[in-house]
Coordinates of C-alpha atoms in Angstrom, one line a residue:
M1 CA 18.1 12.8 -1.0
L2 CA 17.4 13.0 2.7
D3 CA 19.4 10.3 4.6
Y4 CA 20.6 12.3 7.6
V5 CA 22.0 9.4 9.6
D6 CA 23.5 7.6 6.6
L7 CA 21.3 4.6 6.5
Q8 CA 22.3 3.8 3.0
A9 CA 25.8 3.0 4.2
D10 CA 24.5 -0.3 5.5
L11 CA 22.6 -1.2 2.3
S12 CA 23.8 -4.2 0.2
A13 CA 24.7 -3.9 -3.4
E14 CA 21.4 -5.6 -4.3
E15 CA 19.4 -3.2 -2.1
R16 CA 21.1 -0.2 -3.8
L17 CA 20.4 -1.6 -7.2
I18 CA 16.7 -2.1 -6.5
R19 CA 16.4 1.4 -5.1
D20 CA 18.2 2.9 -8.1
T21 CA 16.2 0.9 -10.6
A22 CA 13.0 2.2 -9.1
Q23 CA 14.3 5.8 -9.2
E24 CA 15.4 5.5 -12.8
F25 CA 12.0 4.0 -13.8
I26 CA 10.1 6.8 -12.2
A27 CA 12.4 9.5 -13.7
D28 CA 12.1 8.0 -17.2
K29 CA 8.4 7.1 -17.2
L30 CA 6.4 9.1 -14.7
E31 CA 8.1 11.9 -12.9
S32 CA 6.9 14.6 -15.3
E33 CA 3.5 13.0 -16.0
I34 CA 2.2 11.7 -12.7
G35 CA 0.5 15.0 -11.8
E36 CA -1.5 14.8 -15.0
Y37 CA -2.6 11.2 -14.2
W38 CA -3.7 12.5 -10.8
I39 CA -5.7 15.3 -12.3
E40 CA -7.3 13.1 -14.8
G41 CA -8.0 10.4 -12.2
T42 CA -6.3 7.6 -14.1
F43 CA -3.5 5.1 -13.6
P44 CA -0.8 4.4 -16.1
T45 CA -2.0 0.9 -16.9
E46 CA 0.4 0.6 -19.8
L47 CA 3.3 0.5 -17.3
I48 CA 1.9 -2.5 -15.4
P49 CA 3.8 -5.1 -17.5
E50 CA 7.0 -3.1 -17.4
M51 CA 6.8 -2.9 -13.6
G52 CA 6.5 -6.7 -13.7
D53 CA 9.6 -6.9 -15.9
L54 CA 11.5 -4.9 -13.3
G55 CA 10.4 -7.2 -10.5
F56 CA 8.2 -4.7 -8.6
Y57 CA 5.5 -7.2 -7.6
A58 CA 6.3 -9.2 -4.4
P59 CA 10.0 -9.4 -5.0
N60 CA 10.5 -10.4 -1.3
L61 CA 8.8 -13.8 -2.1
E62 CA 10.8 -16.8 -3.4
G63 CA 10.1 -19.3 -6.1
Y64 CA 7.7 -19.2 -9.0
G65 CA 9.9 -16.7 -10.8
L66 CA 10.2 -14.5 -7.7
P67 CA 13.7 -13.4 -6.6
G68 CA 13.3 -13.4 -2.8
V69 CA 15.1 -10.1 -2.1
S70 CA 15.6 -8.8 1.4
E71 CA 12.8 -7.1 3.3
T72 CA 14.9 -3.9 3.3
A73 CA 15.1 -4.0 -0.5
Y74 CA 11.3 -4.5 -0.7
G75 CA 10.8 -1.5 1.6
L76 CA 13.1 0.7 -0.4
L77 CA 11.1 -0.2 -3.5
M78 CA 7.9 0.8 -1.8
A79 CA 9.4 4.1 -0.7
E80 CA 10.5 5.0 -4.2
L81 CA 7.2 4.1 -5.7
E82 CA 5.3 6.2 -3.2
A83 CA 7.8 9.1 -3.6
C84 CA 6.3 9.2 -7.1
D85 CA 2.7 8.7 -6.0
S86 CA 0.7 6.7 -3.4
G87 CA -1.4 5.3 -6.3
L88 CA 1.7 3.7 -7.8
R89 CA 2.7 2.1 -4.6
S90 CA -0.8 1.0 -3.8
M91 CA -1.1 -0.9 -7.1
A92 CA 2.2 -2.7 -6.5
S93 CA 1.4 -3.3 -2.9
V94 CA -2.1 -4.8 -3.6
Q95 CA -0.7 -7.0 -6.3
G96 CA 2.2 -8.3 -4.2
A97 CA 1.2 -8.2 -0.5
L98 CA -2.5 -8.7 -0.8
V99 CA -2.9 -11.1 -3.7
M100 CA 0.5 -12.8 -4.4
Y101 CA 1.4 -13.2 -0.8
P102 CA -1.7 -15.1 0.3
I103 CA -1.5 -17.4 -2.8
H104 CA 2.2 -18.0 -2.0
A105 CA 1.5 -18.6 1.7
Y106 CA -1.9 -20.4 1.7
G107 CA -2.5 -21.5 -1.9
S108 CA -2.5 -24.9 -3.4
E109 CA 0.3 -25.9 -5.8
A110 CA -2.1 -25.6 -8.7
Q111 CA -3.1 -22.1 -7.6
K112 CA 0.5 -21.0 -7.2
D113 CA 1.4 -22.5 -10.6
E114 CA -1.5 -20.8 -12.3
W115 CA -1.3 -17.3 -10.8
L116 CA 2.1 -16.3 -9.2
E117 CA 4.1 -16.0 -12.4
P118 CA 1.6 -14.0 -14.4
L119 CA 0.9 -11.8 -11.5
G120 CA 4.6 -11.3 -10.8
A121 CA 5.2 -10.4 -14.5
G122 CA 2.3 -8.0 -14.6
E123 CA 0.6 -10.1 -17.2
A124 CA -2.4 -10.4 -14.9
V125 CA -3.7 -8.0 -12.3
G126 CA -5.2 -8.9 -8.9
C127 CA -7.3 -7.2 -6.3
F128 CA -8.2 -8.0 -2.6
G129 CA -11.8 -8.1 -1.6
L130 CA -12.2 -7.6 2.1
T131 CA -13.8 -4.2 2.9
E132 CA -17.6 -4.1 2.6
P133 CA -20.0 -1.1 2.5
Q134 CA -21.0 -1.7 6.2
H135 CA -17.8 -3.3 7.4
G136 CA -14.5 -1.5 7.2
S137 CA -12.7 -1.4 10.5
N138 CA -14.6 -4.5 11.6
P139 CA -13.9 -7.0 8.8
S140 CA -15.0 -9.9 11.0
G141 CA -18.6 -8.7 10.7
M142 CA -18.5 -9.4 6.9
E143 CA -21.8 -10.2 5.3
T144 CA -20.5 -11.7 2.0
T145 CA -21.3 -15.4 2.0
A146 CA -20.1 -18.5 0.2
E147 CA -22.8 -21.2 0.3
R148 CA -21.6 -24.7 -0.1
V149 CA -23.2 -26.6 -3.1
D150 CA -22.4 -30.0 -4.5
D151 CA -19.8 -28.8 -7.0
G152 CA -18.3 -25.9 -5.0
Y153 CA -19.6 -22.6 -3.7
V154 CA -22.0 -19.8 -4.6
L155 CA -20.8 -16.3 -3.5
N156 CA -23.1 -13.4 -2.8
G157 CA -22.2 -10.0 -1.4
S158 CA -20.4 -6.8 -2.1
K159 CA -17.0 -5.3 -1.5
T160 CA -16.0 -1.7 -1.8
W161 CA -12.9 0.6 -1.9
I162 CA -11.1 -2.1 -3.8
T163 CA -7.8 -1.0 -5.4
N164 CA -7.3 -2.5 -8.9
A165 CA -10.8 -4.0 -9.0
P166 CA -12.0 -2.5 -12.4
I167 CA -8.8 -3.7 -14.1
A168 CA -8.3 -7.0 -12.2
D169 CA -8.2 -10.4 -13.8
I170 CA -8.5 -12.2 -10.4
A171 CA -10.0 -11.1 -7.1
L172 CA -9.1 -12.7 -3.8
V173 CA -12.5 -12.5 -2.1
W174 CA -13.0 -13.2 1.6
A175 CA -16.4 -14.6 2.5
R176 CA -18.2 -16.4 5.3
V177 CA -19.0 -20.1 4.5
T178 CA -22.6 -21.2 5.0
G179 CA -24.4 -24.5 4.4
G180 CA -21.5 -26.6 5.5
D181 CA -20.9 -28.9 8.4
E182 CA -21.0 -27.6 12.0
D183 CA -17.2 -27.2 12.2
S184 CA -16.8 -25.1 9.1
D185 CA -20.1 -23.2 8.9
G186 CA -19.5 -19.5 9.5
S187 CA -15.7 -19.7 8.9
I188 CA -14.0 -17.0 6.8
R189 CA -12.3 -18.4 3.7
G190 CA -10.4 -16.9 0.8
F191 CA -11.7 -17.5 -2.7
L192 CA -9.8 -16.8 -6.0
V193 CA -12.5 -15.5 -8.2
E194 CA -11.9 -14.7 -11.9
T195 CA -13.5 -11.3 -12.6
D196 CA -15.0 -12.6 -15.9
R197 CA -17.2 -15.2 -14.1
A198 CA -20.9 -14.8 -14.4
G199 CA -22.4 -12.6 -11.7
V200 CA -19.2 -10.6 -11.0
T201 CA -19.2 -6.8 -11.4
T202 CA -16.3 -4.5 -10.8
N203 CA -17.6 -1.0 -11.1
E204 CA -15.2 1.9 -10.8
I205 CA -15.5 4.5 -8.0
K206 CA -15.0 7.9 -9.6
E207 CA -14.7 11.5 -8.6
K208 CA -12.3 10.8 -5.7
L209 CA -10.6 13.7 -4.1
S210 CA -7.7 11.6 -2.9
L211 CA -5.6 8.8 -4.4
R212 CA -6.7 9.9 -7.8
A213 CA -3.9 8.2 -9.7
S214 CA -5.3 4.8 -8.6
I215 CA -8.1 2.7 -10.0
T216 CA -10.6 2.0 -7.2
G217 CA -13.8 0.1 -7.5
E218 CA -16.4 -2.3 -6.0
I219 CA -16.8 -6.0 -6.4
G220 CA -20.4 -7.2 -6.8
L221 CA -21.1 -10.9 -6.3
N222 CA -24.5 -12.1 -7.5
D223 CA -24.8 -15.9 -7.3
V224 CA -21.2 -16.4 -8.5
H225 CA -20.4 -20.1 -8.8
V226 CA -16.8 -21.1 -8.0
P227 CA -15.4 -24.6 -7.8
E228 CA -13.8 -26.1 -4.7
E229 CA -10.4 -25.5 -6.3
S230 CA -10.9 -21.8 -5.9
V231 CA -10.6 -21.9 -2.1
L232 CA -7.2 -21.1 -0.5
P233 CA -6.7 -24.4 1.3
G234 CA -4.0 -23.3 3.8
V235 CA -6.0 -20.9 6.0
A236 CA -9.4 -20.4 7.6
G237 CA -10.7 -17.6 9.8
M238 CA -9.6 -14.0 10.2
K239 CA -5.9 -15.1 10.3
G240 CA -6.0 -15.1 6.5
P241 CA -7.0 -11.5 5.7
L242 CA -5.3 -10.1 8.7
S243 CA -1.9 -11.7 7.9
C244 CA -2.2 -10.2 4.4
L245 CA -2.9 -6.7 5.9
T246 CA 0.2 -7.0 8.0
Q247 CA 2.3 -7.5 4.8
A248 CA 0.6 -4.5 3.2
R249 CA 1.0 -2.3 6.2
Y250 CA 4.7 -3.1 6.3
G251 CA 4.9 -1.7 2.7
I252 CA 2.9 1.4 3.7
A253 CA 5.2 2.1 6.6
W254 CA 8.1 2.3 4.1
G255 CA 6.1 3.8 1.2
T256 CA 4.9 6.9 3.2
V257 CA 8.5 7.7 4.1
G258 CA 9.2 8.0 0.4
A259 CA 6.3 10.4 0.0
A260 CA 7.4 12.5 3.0
R261 CA 11.0 12.6 1.7
D262 CA 9.8 13.8 -1.7
C263 CA 7.9 16.6 0.0
F264 CA 11.0 17.6 2.0
E265 CA 13.2 17.6 -1.0
T266 CA 10.7 19.6 -3.0
A267 CA 10.3 22.2 -0.2
R268 CA 14.1 22.5 0.4
Q269 CA 14.8 23.1 -3.2
Y270 CA 12.0 25.6 -3.5
A271 CA 13.3 27.5 -0.4
L272 CA 16.7 27.7 -2.0
D273 CA 15.4 28.9 -5.4
R274 CA 12.6 31.2 -4.3
D275 CA 13.9 34.8 -3.8
Q276 CA 12.0 37.2 -1.6
F277 CA 13.2 40.4 0.1
G278 CA 16.5 40.2 -1.7
G279 CA 17.5 36.6 -1.2
P280 CA 16.3 33.0 -1.0
I281 CA 13.6 32.3 1.6
A282 CA 15.8 29.4 2.9
R283 CA 17.8 32.1 4.8
F284 CA 14.8 32.9 7.0
Q285 CA 14.7 31.3 10.5
L286 CA 11.0 30.4 10.1
Q287 CA 11.7 28.3 7.0
Q288 CA 14.8 26.7 8.5
E289 CA 12.8 25.6 11.6
K290 CA 10.2 24.0 9.3
L291 CA 12.9 22.2 7.3
A292 CA 14.7 21.1 10.4
E293 CA 11.6 19.6 11.9
M294 CA 10.6 17.9 8.7
A295 CA 14.1 16.3 8.4
T296 CA 13.9 15.1 12.0
Q297 CA 10.5 13.6 11.8
I298 CA 11.2 11.9 8.4
T299 CA 14.5 10.5 9.8
L300 CA 12.7 9.0 12.8
A301 CA 10.2 7.4 10.4
Q302 CA 13.1 6.0 8.3
L303 CA 14.7 4.5 11.4
L304 CA 11.4 2.8 12.4
A305 CA 11.0 1.3 8.9
H306 CA 14.5 0.0 8.8
R307 CA 14.0 -1.6 12.2
L308 CA 10.9 -3.3 11.0
A309 CA 12.9 -4.8 8.1
D310 CA 15.4 -6.2 10.5
L311 CA 12.7 -7.9 12.6
K312 CA 10.9 -9.1 9.6
E313 CA 14.0 -10.6 8.1
R314 CA 14.6 -12.6 11.3
G315 CA 11.0 -13.7 11.5
E316 CA 10.4 -11.8 14.7
L317 CA 8.1 -9.0 13.5
R318 CA 4.8 -8.7 15.3
P319 CA 1.6 -7.2 13.8
Q320 CA 1.4 -4.7 16.6
Q321 CA 4.9 -3.4 15.7
V322 CA 3.7 -2.9 12.1
S323 CA 0.7 -1.0 13.5
M324 CA 3.0 1.4 15.3
A325 CA 5.0 2.0 12.1
K326 CA 1.9 2.4 9.9
R327 CA 0.3 4.7 12.4
N328 CA 3.4 6.9 12.9
N329 CA 4.8 7.0 9.4
V330 CA 1.5 7.9 7.7
R331 CA 1.0 10.6 10.3
V332 CA 4.5 11.9 9.6
A333 CA 3.9 12.0 5.8
R334 CA 0.5 13.6 6.3
N335 CA 1.8 16.4 8.6
Q336 CA 5.1 17.0 6.7
S337 CA 3.3 17.2 3.3
R338 CA 1.3 20.1 4.7
I339 CA 4.4 21.9 6.0
A340 CA 6.0 21.4 2.6
R341 CA 3.0 23.0 1.0
E342 CA 3.2 26.0 3.3
I343 CA 6.9 26.6 2.3
L344 CA 5.8 26.5 -1.4
G345 CA 3.2 29.3 -0.7
G346 CA 0.6 29.8 -3.4
N347 CA 2.6 27.8 -6.0
G348 CA 2.1 24.8 -3.7
I349 CA -1.5 24.4 -4.7
T350 CA -0.7 23.5 -8.3
A351 CA 0.1 20.1 -9.8
D352 CA 3.5 21.4 -10.8
Y353 CA 4.7 20.5 -7.3
S354 CA 4.1 17.2 -5.5
P355 CA 3.4 18.1 -1.8
M356 CA -0.3 18.9 -2.1
R357 CA -0.8 15.8 -4.2
H358 CA 0.9 13.8 -1.5
L359 CA -1.1 15.6 1.1
T360 CA -4.4 14.6 -0.4
N361 CA -3.2 11.1 -1.0
M362 CA -2.3 10.7 2.6
E363 CA -5.9 11.3 3.6
T364 CA -6.6 7.9 2.0
V365 CA -3.5 6.2 3.3
Y366 CA -4.3 7.5 6.8
T367 CA -7.6 5.7 6.5
Y368 CA -7.0 2.5 4.6
E369 CA -5.3 -0.7 5.8
G370 CA -6.6 0.2 9.3
T371 CA -7.5 3.7 10.3
H372 CA -5.2 5.8 12.5
D373 CA -7.6 5.3 15.4
I374 CA -7.8 1.5 14.9
H375 CA -4.0 1.2 15.0
S376 CA -4.1 3.3 18.2
L377 CA -6.5 0.7 19.7
I378 CA -4.3 -2.2 18.5
L379 CA -1.3 -0.6 20.3
G380 CA -3.5 0.2 23.3
Q381 CA -4.5 -3.4 23.6
D382 CA -1.0 -4.7 23.2
L383 CA 0.3 -2.3 25.9
T384 CA -2.4 -2.8 28.5
G385 CA -3.9 -6.2 27.7
V386 CA -7.3 -4.6 27.5
A387 CA -9.3 -4.7 24.2
A388 CA -11.1 -1.4 23.5
F389 CA -12.9 -3.1 20.6
E390 CA -15.1 -5.2 22.9

C-alpha cells in the first residue's frame, strides 16, 4: 500500500497491530460486500458489536474499559475504516469522537459508568445532535431549547443530518437553556437523551446520493422531559460541541487519506492489468503522470495527518491546525478519487470498483463537520486576526 516516504517505519508494534487488525476485519467482513451495502443504502449493523469487540470505538480514550492507544494508532484505524467506506468510519467516528469523548471529558461519574463501556463495546449506539434545519455552519444560532422545570428540563426542537440517529440508543443533544437564572439563561448545554423517551423521534433520511452506506436521520424533540442528571456537568457554551467537532475532524483528516489511498491502489492495479493497444495502459505517459500526482498529493496528506498526531499526543494541537488538515485532506481525497475514476474508464462507474463510491462519499465529507469554505474562514481568521464570520 502507498507509503512513499516509509512512514510505517516509525510505527510502534501496537500501532501496526491496530492497523493490521482493521485491515483484516475489512478483508474478512466487508471488502467484497460494501458496494452492495452502498447500493442498497444500508449499514452493516450486525457488525457494530464486533467492531466494539475489536476496540474500534474511541480507543484513544483511557479508563472505563478503553485502552488509551496512541493518537497515531487511532488515526490509522480511521484511515483503514474509510479505505473501506466513509460510512464505516463515520459510524465509528460519531460513536467515539462525538458521543464517547464528551461523556469522557465532561460527563459525571454516573454518566461515564452508565454509558462508556456499553458504547465502547458496541452494545449501545450513540448519535450527536447539533446541526439543525436552519443552522448548519452557524451552530451558535441553534433554536432547540431546554426549558428548566422543577424536576429537570423539557426539550423542544429538531436536529437533522444526524449519523446513527435511527439506530441510536442515546443522543447527545445540544440545546439552549431557557427559564433559568440570569447567568445560565441562553447557555448551550449538552443533554444525554435516551431515544425511547416520550416525544423523541429519529426518522431516517433516505434516497441520499452520497454516504449511502451510513444510516442518517433527524432527531425530533417534542416536549421531551429529561432529569437534571442528563446534563453534561463539565461544560457550558459552544466550547462543548466545538471541542467534540475538533476530535471528529481529526479522525476525518486521517480517514480521508485512507479513502484516497484506496483509490490510488485501485487505479494503479487497474492500469497494470488493463491492456489497450498491445500492452498495459500503465505504460502511457498520461496515466503515469496521473499516478505520480496522486501519489504525491496523498503522501503530503499522510504527512499532515501524522504531524497532527504528534501535536495531539503532546497536547499542543490547535483546532485551526485540525481545520487545515480536514480542509486539505478531504479535498485531496475528493480530487484524487475523480482522477482514479478517470483511469478506470467506463468500468469506473460500476460498484465493482471503489473510486466512484469514494468520490460520491467525499461530497458529504467535504460538507459535514465544517464545510470546506468554513474551514477556509477559520484559517483566514487565524492567519489575519480578522473574523470573516462577523
